[in-house]
mmCIF file of C-alpha atoms and ligand atoms in Angstrom:
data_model
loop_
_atom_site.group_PDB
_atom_site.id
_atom_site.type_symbol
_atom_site.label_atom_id
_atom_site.label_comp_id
_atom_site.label_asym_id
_atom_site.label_seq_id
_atom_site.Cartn_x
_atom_site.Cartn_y
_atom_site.Cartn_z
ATOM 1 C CA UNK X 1 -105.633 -17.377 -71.004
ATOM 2 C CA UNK X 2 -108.943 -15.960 -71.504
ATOM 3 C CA UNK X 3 -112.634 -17.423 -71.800
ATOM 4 C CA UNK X 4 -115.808 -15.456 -72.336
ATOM 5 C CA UNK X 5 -118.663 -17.273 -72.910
ATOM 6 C CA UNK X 6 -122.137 -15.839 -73.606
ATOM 7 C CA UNK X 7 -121.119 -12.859 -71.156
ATOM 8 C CA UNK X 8 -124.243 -10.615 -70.772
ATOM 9 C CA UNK X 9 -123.556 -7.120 -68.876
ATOM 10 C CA UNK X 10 -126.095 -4.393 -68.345
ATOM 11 C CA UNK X 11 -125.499 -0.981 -66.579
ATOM 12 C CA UNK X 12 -128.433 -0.308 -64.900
ATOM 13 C CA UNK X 13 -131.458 -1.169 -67.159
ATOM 14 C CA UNK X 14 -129.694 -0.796 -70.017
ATOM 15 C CA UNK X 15 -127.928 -3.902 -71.313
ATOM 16 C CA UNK X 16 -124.226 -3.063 -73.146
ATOM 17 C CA UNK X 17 -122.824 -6.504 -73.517
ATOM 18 C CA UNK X 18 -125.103 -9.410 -75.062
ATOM 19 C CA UNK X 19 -123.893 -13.023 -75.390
ATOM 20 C CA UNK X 20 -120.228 -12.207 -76.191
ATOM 21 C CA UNK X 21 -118.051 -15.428 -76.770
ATOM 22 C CA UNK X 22 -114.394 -14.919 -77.074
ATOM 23 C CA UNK X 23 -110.945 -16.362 -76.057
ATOM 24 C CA UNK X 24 -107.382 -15.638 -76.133
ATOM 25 C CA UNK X 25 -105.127 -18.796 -76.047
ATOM 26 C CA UNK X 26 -101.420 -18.746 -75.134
ATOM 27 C CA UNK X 27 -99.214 -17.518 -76.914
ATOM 28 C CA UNK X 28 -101.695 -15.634 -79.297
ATOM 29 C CA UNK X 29 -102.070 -11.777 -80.058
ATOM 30 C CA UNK X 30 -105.522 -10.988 -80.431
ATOM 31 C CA UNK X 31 -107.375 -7.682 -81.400
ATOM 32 C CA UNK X 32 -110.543 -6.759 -80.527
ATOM 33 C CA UNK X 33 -112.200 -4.162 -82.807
ATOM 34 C CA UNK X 34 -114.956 -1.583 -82.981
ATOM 35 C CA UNK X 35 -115.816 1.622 -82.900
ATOM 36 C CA UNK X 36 -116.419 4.248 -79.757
ATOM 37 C CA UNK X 37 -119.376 2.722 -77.713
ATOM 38 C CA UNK X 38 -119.380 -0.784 -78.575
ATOM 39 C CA UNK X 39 -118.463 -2.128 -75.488
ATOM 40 C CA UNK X 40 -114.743 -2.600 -75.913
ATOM 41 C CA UNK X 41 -113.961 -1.100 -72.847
ATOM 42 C CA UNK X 42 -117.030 -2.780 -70.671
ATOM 43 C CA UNK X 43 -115.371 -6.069 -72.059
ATOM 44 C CA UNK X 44 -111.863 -4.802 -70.403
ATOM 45 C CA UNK X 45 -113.732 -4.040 -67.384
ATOM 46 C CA UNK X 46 -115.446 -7.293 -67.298
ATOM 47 C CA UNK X 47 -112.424 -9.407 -67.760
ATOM 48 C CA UNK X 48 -110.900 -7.587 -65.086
ATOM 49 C CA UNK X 49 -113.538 -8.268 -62.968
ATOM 50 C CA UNK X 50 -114.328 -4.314 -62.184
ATOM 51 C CA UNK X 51 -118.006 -5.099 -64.229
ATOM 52 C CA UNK X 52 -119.615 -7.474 -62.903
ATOM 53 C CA UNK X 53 -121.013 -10.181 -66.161
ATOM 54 C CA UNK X 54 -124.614 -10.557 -65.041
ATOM 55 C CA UNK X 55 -124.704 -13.362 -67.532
ATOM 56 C CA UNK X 56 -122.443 -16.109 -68.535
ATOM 57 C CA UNK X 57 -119.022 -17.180 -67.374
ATOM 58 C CA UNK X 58 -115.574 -15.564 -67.845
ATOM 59 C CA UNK X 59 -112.639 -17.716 -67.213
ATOM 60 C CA UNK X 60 -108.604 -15.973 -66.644
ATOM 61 C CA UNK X 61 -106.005 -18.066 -66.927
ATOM 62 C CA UNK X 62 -108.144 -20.987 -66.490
ATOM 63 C CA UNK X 63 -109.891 -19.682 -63.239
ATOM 64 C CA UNK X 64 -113.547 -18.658 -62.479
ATOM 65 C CA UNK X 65 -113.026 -14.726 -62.587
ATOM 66 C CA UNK X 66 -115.402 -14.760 -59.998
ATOM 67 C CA UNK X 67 -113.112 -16.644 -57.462
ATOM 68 C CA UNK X 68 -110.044 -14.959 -58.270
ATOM 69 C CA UNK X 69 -110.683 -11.203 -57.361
ATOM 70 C CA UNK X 70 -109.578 -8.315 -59.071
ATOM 71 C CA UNK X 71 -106.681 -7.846 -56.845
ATOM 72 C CA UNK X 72 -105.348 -11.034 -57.743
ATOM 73 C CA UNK X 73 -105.291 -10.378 -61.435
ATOM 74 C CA UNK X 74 -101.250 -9.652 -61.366
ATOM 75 C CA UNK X 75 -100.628 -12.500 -59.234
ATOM 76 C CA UNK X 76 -101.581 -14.656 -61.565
ATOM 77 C CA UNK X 77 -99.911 -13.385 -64.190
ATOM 78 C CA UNK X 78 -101.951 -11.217 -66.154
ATOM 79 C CA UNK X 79 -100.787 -7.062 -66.694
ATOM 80 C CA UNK X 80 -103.182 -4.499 -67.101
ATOM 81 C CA UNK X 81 -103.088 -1.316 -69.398
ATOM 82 C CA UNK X 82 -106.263 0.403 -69.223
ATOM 83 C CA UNK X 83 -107.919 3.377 -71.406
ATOM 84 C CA UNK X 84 -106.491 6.755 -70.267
ATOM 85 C CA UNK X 85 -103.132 5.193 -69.176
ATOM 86 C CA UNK X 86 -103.999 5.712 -65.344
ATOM 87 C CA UNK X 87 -101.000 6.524 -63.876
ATOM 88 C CA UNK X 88 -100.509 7.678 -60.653
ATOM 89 C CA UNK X 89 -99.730 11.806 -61.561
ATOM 90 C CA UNK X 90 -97.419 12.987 -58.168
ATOM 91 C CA UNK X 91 -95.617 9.625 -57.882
ATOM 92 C CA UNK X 92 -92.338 9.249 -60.174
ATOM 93 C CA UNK X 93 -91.979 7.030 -63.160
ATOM 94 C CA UNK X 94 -90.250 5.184 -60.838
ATOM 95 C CA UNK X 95 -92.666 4.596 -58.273
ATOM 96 C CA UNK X 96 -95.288 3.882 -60.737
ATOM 97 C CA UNK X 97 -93.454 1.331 -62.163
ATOM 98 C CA UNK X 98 -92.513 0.065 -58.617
ATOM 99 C CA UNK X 99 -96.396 -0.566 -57.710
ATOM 100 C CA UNK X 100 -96.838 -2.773 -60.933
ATOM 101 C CA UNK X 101 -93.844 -4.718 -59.713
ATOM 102 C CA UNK X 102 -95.155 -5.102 -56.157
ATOM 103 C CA UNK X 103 -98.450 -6.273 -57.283
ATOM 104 C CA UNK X 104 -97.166 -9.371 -58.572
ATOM 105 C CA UNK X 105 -95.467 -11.431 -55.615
ATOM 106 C CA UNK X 106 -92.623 -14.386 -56.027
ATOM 107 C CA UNK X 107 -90.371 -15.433 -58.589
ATOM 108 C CA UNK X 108 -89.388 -12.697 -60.343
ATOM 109 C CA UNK X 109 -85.581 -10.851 -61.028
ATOM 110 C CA UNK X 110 -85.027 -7.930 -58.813
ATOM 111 C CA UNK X 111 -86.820 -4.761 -59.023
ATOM 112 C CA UNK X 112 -83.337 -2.797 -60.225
ATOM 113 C CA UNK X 113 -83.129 -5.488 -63.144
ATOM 114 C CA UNK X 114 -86.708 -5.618 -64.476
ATOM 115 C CA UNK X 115 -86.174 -1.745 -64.244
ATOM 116 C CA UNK X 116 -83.601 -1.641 -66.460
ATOM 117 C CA UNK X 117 -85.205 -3.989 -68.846
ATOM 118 C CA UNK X 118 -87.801 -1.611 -68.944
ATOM 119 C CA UNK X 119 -85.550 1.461 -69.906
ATOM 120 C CA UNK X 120 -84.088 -0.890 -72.472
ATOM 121 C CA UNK X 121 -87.441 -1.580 -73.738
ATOM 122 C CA UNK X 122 -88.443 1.962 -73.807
ATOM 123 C CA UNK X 123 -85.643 3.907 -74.360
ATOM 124 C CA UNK X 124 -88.349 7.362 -74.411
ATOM 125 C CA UNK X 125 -88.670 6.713 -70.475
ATOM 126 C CA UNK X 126 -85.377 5.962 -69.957
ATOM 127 C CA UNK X 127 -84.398 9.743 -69.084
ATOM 128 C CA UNK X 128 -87.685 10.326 -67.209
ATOM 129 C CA UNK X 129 -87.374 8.026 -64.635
ATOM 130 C CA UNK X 130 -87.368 10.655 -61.643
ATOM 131 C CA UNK X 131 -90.240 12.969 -63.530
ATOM 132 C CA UNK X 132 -93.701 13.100 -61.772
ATOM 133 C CA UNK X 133 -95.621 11.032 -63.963
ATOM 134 C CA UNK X 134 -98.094 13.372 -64.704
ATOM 135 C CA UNK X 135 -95.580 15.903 -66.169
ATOM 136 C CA UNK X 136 -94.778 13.696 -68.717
ATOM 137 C CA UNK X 137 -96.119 14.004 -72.100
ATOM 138 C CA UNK X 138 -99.229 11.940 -73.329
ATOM 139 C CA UNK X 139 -96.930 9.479 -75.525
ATOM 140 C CA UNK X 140 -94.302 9.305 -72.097
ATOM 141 C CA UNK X 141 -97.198 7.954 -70.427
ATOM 142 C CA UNK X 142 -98.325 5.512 -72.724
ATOM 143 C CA UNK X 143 -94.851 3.928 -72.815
ATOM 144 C CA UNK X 144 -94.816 4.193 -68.601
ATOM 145 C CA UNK X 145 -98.674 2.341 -68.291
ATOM 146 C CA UNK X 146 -97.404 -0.343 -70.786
ATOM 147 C CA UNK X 147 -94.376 -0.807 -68.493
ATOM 148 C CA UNK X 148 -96.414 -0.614 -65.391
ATOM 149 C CA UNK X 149 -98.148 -3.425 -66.850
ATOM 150 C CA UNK X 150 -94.785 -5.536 -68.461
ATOM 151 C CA UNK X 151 -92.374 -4.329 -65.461
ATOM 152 C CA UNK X 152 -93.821 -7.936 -63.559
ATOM 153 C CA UNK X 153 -93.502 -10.156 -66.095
ATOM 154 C CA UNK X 154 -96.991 -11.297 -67.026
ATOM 155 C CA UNK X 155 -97.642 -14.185 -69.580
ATOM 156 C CA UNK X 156 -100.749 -11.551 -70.245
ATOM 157 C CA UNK X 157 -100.964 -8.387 -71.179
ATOM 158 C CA UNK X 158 -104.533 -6.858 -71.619
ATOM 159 C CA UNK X 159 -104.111 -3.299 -73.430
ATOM 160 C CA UNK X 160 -107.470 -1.120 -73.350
ATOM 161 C CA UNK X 161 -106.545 1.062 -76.879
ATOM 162 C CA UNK X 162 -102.701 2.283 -75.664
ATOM 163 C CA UNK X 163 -102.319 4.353 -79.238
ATOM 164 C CA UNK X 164 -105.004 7.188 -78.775
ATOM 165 C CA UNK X 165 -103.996 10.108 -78.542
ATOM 166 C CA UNK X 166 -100.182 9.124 -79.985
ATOM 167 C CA UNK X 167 -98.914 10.546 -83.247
ATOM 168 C CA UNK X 168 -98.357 8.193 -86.118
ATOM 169 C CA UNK X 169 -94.840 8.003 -85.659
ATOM 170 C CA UNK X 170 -95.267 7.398 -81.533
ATOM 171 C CA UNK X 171 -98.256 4.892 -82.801
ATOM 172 C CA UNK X 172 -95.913 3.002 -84.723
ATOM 173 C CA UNK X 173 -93.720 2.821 -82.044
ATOM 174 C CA UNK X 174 -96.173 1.718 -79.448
ATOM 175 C CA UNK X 175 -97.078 -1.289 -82.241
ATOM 176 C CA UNK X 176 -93.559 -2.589 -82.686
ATOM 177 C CA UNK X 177 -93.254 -2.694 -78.952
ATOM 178 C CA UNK X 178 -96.520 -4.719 -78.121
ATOM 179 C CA UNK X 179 -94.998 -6.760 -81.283
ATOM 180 C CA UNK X 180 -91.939 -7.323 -79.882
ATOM 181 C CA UNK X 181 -93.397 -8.687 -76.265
ATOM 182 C CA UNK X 182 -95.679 -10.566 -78.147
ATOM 183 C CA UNK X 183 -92.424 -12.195 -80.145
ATOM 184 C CA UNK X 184 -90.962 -12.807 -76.484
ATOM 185 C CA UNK X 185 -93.633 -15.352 -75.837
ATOM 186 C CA UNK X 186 -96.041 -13.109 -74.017
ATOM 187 C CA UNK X 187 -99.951 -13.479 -74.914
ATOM 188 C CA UNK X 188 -101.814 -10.323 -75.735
ATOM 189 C CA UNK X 189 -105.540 -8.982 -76.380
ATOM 190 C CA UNK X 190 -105.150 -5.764 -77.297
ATOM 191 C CA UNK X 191 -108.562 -3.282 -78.210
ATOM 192 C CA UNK X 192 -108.241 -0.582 -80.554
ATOM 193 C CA UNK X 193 -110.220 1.374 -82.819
ATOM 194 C CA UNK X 194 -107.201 1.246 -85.625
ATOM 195 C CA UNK X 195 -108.295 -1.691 -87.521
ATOM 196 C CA UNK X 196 -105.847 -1.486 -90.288
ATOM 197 C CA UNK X 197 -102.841 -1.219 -87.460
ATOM 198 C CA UNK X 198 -104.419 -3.807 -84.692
ATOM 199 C CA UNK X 199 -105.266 -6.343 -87.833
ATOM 200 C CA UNK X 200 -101.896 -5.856 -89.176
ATOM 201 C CA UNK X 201 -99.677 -7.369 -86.039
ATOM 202 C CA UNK X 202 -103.035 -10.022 -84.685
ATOM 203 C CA UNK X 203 -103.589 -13.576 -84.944
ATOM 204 C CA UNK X 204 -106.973 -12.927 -84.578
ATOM 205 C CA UNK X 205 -109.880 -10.476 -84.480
ATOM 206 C CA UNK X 206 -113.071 -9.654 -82.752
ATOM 207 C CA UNK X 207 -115.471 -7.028 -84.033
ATOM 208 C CA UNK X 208 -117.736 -5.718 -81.396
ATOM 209 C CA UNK X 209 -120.886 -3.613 -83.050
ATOM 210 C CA UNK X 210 -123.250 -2.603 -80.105
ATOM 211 C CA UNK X 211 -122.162 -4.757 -77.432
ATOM 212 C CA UNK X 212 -122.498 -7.820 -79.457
ATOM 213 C CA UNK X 213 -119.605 -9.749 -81.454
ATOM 214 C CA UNK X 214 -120.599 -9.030 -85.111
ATOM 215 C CA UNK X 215 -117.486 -10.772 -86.669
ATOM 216 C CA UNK X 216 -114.449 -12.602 -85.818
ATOM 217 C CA UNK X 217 -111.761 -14.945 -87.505
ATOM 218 C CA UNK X 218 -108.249 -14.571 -88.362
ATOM 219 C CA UNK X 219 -107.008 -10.996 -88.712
ATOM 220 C CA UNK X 220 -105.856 -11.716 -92.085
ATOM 221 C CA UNK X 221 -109.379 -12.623 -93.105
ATOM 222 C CA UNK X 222 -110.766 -9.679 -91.454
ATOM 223 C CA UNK X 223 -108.600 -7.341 -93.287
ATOM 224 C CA UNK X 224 -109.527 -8.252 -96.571
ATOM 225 C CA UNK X 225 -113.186 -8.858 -95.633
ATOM 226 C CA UNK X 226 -115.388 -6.386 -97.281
ATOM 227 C CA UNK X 227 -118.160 -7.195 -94.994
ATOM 228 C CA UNK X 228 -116.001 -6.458 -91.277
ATOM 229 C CA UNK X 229 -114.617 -3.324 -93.108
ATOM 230 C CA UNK X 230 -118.476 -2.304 -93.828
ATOM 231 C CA UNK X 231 -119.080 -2.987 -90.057
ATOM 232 C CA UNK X 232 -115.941 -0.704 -88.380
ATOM 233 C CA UNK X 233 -114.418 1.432 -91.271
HETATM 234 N N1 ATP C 301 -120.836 2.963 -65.674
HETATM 235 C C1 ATP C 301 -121.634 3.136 -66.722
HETATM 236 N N2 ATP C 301 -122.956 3.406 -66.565
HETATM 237 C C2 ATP C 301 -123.772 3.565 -67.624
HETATM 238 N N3 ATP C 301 -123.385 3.442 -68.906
HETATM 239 C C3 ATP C 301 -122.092 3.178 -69.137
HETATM 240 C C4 ATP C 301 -121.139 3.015 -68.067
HETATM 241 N N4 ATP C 301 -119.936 2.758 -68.613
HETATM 242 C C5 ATP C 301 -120.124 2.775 -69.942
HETATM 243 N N5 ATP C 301 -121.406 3.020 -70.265
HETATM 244 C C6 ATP C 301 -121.964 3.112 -71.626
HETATM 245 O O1 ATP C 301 -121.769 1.864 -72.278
HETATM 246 C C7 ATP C 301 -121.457 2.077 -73.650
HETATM 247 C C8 ATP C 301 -120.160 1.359 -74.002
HETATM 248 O O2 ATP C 301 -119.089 2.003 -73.350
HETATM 249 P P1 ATP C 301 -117.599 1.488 -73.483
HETATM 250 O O3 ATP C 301 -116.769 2.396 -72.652
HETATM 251 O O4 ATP C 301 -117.530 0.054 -73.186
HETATM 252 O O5 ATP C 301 -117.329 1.728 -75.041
HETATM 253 P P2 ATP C 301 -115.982 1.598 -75.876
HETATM 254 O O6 ATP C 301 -116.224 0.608 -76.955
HETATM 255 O O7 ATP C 301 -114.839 1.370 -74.983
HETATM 256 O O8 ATP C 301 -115.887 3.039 -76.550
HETATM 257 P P3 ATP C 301 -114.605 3.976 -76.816
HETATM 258 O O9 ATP C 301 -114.005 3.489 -78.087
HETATM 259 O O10 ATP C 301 -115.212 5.330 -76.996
HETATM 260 O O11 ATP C 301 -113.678 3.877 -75.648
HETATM 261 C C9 ATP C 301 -121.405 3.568 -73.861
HETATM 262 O O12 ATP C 301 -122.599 3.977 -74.451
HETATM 263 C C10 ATP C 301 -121.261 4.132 -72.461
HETATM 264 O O13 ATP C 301 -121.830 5.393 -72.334
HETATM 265 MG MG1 MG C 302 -113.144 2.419 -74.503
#
């Protein structure tokens, strides 16, 4: 689903991303780790084509990033949740959830059924569907920008840390969920800065320290390594 291989990215002069190798492969839930500044969200950017990687190749769902297009990201299958939820404040619940569904063209249910699948899914959103989104409190949104991102069906979901800002109980929530779609068969990277939580429902892990990949394996491994709990804890 996803290939990054020695990925270099600079911003201006100053390089943020060096050699950064790291996949996702179907059907996987994979967490990648570190704390604020480390790149995390430069990778989501990168993989979504936004950032340009001035430096080796990155590869979604099996295609040249660089020959798809950003635009064409939902097409093929893949959902977006980026940091800050990004919503679309003045439009409805509804309408925000209607442009995730119309970015994704062709063989899908109808927009009435995926909507209620949604509700179903969320149950917090469920009352809220005619509410400007940007009246809606912060944990409201979360659930509506993982929706916007779900509403189409992708086979992935790429989540740039959905929990901050929730309480522990909306947190817990929010993890059972991306469980839950992960159990369904979709494929997930998800970043967060909750090691402990992201660790606890992975496959696998990537540490990010400074732009560069400082450890990785399976997030069982990572959890009880001393050494990647020196590194983000
Ligand atoms: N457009 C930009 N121009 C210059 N520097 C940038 C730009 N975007 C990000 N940076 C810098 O790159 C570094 C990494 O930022 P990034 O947003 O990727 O971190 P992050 O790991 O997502 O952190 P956080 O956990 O706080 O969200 C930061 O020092 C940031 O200031
Ligand atoms: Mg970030």
């Amino acid at each position: 689903m996803l290939d990054l291989k020695d990925v270099g990215t600079t911003y201006g002069a100053v390089p943020m991303l060096r050699d950064v190798t790291m996949s996702v492969r179907a059907g996987e839930l994979v967490c990648l780790l570190g704390p604020n500044g480390a790149g995390k969200t430069t990778t989501f950017m990168t993989v979504c084509g936004v950032v340009r990687a001035q430096r080796g190749a990155v590869e979604v769902m099996g295609k040249n990033l660089a020959t798809i297009g950003t635009e064409n990201l939902a097409a093929l299958g893949v959902g977006l949740v980026p940091e800050g939820r990004r919503l679309f404040p003045s439009l409805t619940v509804i309408e925000n959830l209607r442009l995730g569904y119309d970015a994704v063209s062709g063989g899908r249910p109808n927009f009435e059924a995926q909507l209620d699948k949604m509700s179903s899914l969320f149950p917090r959103i469920r009352e809220r569907l005619r509410q400007a989104a940007g009246t809606l409190s912060g944990g409201e949104q979360a659930m509506v920008a993982l929706a916007r991102a779900l509403i189409g069906e992708p086979k992935f979901v790429v989540m740039d840390e959905p929990s901050l800002g929730l309480s522990p109980k909306l947190i817990g929530e929010y993890f059972e969920i991306t469980q839950e779609i992960h159990r369904r068969g979709t494929t997930v990277l998800l970043i967060e800065q909750n090691a402990e939580m992201g660790l606890s429902i992975a496959d696998r892990g990537y540490v990010l320290i400074k732009g560069r990949v400082a450890q990785e394996g399976p997030a069982k491994e990572l959890l009880s390594s001393k050494a990647a709990k020196s590194l983000y804890l």
